[in-house]
mmCIF file of C-alpha atoms in Angstrom:
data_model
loop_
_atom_site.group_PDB
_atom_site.id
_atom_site.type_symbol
_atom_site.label_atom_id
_atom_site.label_comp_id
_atom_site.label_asym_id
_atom_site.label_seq_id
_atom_site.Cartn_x
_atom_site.Cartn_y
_atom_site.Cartn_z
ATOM 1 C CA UNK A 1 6.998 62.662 38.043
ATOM 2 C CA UNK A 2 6.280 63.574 34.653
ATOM 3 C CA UNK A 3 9.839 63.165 33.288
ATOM 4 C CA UNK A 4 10.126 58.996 34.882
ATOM 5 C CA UNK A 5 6.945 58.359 32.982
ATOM 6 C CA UNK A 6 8.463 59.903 29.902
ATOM 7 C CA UNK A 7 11.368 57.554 30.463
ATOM 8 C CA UNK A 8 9.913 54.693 31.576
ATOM 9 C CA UNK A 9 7.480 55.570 28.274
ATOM 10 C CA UNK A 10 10.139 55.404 26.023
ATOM 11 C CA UNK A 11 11.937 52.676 27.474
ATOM 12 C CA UNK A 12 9.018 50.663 26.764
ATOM 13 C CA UNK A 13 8.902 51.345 23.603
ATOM 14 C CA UNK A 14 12.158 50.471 22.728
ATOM 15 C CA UNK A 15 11.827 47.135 24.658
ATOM 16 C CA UNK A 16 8.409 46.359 22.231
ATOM 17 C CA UNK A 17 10.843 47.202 19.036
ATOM 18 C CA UNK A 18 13.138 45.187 20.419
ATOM 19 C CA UNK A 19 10.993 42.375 21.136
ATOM 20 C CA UNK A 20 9.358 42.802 17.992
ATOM 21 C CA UNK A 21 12.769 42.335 15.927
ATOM 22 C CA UNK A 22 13.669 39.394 18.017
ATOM 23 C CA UNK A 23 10.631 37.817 17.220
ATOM 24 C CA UNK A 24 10.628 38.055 13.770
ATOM 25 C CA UNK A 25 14.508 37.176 13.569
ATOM 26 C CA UNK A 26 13.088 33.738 15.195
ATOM 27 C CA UNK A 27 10.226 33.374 12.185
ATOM 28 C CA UNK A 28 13.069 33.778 9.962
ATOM 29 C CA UNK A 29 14.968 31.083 11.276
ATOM 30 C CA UNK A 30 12.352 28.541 11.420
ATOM 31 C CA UNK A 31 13.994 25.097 9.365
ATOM 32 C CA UNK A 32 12.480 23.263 6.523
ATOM 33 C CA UNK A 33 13.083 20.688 8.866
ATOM 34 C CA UNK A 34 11.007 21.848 11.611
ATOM 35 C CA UNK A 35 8.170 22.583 9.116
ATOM 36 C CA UNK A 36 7.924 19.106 8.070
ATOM 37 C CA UNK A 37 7.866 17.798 11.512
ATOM 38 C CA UNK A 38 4.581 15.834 12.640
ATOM 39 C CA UNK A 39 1.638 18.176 13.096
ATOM 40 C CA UNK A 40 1.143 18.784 16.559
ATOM 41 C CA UNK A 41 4.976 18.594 17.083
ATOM 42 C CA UNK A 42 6.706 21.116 19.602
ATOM 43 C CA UNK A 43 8.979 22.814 17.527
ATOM 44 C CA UNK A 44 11.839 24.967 19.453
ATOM 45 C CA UNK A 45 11.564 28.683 17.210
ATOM 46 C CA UNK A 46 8.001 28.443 17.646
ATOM 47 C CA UNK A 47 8.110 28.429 21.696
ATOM 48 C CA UNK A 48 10.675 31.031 20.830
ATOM 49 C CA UNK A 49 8.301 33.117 18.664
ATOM 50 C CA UNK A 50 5.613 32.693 21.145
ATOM 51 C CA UNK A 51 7.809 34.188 23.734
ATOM 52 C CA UNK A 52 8.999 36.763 22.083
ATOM 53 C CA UNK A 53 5.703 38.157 21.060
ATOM 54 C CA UNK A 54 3.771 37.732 24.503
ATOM 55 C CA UNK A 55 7.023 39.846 25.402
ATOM 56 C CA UNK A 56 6.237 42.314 22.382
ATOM 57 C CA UNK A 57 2.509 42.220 24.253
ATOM 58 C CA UNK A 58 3.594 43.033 27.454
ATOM 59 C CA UNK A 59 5.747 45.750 26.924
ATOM 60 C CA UNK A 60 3.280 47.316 24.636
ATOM 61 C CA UNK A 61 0.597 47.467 27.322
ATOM 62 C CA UNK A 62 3.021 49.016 29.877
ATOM 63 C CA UNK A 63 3.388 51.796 27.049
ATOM 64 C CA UNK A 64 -0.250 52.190 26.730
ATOM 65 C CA UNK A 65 -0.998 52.151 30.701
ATOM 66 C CA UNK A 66 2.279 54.917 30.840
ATOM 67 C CA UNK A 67 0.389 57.037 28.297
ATOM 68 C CA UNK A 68 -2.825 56.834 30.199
ATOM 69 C CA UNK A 69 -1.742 58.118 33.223
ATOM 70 C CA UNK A 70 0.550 60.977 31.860
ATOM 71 C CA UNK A 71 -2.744 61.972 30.081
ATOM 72 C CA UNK A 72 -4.624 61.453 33.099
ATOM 73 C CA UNK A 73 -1.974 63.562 34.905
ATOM 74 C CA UNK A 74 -2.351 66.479 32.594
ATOM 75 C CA UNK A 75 -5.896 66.335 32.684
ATOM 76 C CA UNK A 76 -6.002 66.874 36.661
ATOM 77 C CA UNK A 77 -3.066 69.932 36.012
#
């Protein structure tokens, strides 16, 4: 049991880097034009960077949640 958490523990983490990276790769590519849109404006890398971190988000919490119950399983061992 312990070794699929360990897995599924690093497996998240990658996914967080990799969410992470993709994120910022879409912050990079944000446009002078799509700054000076109108304010209020939906502008396509932001829904892209919002995505990408509330992906970063959820990954990260399935790493924490992992850790807590391997920790809670070695407690109880």
């Amino acid at each position: 049991m312990n070794t699929i958490l360990v897995i599924a523990l690093i497996l998240a983490m990658i996914a967080t880097l990799v969410a992470l990276i993709r994120g910022i790769i879409a912050f990079l590519q944000t446009t002078k034009e799509e700054l000076n849109l109108p304010e209020g404006a939906v502008r396509p890398s932001s829904l892209k960077q919002n995505r990408m971190m509330m992906n970063r988000i959820f990954f990260q919490a399935a790493a924490v949640i992992i850790v807590a119950i391997l920790l809670m399983a070695k407690g109880h061992s």
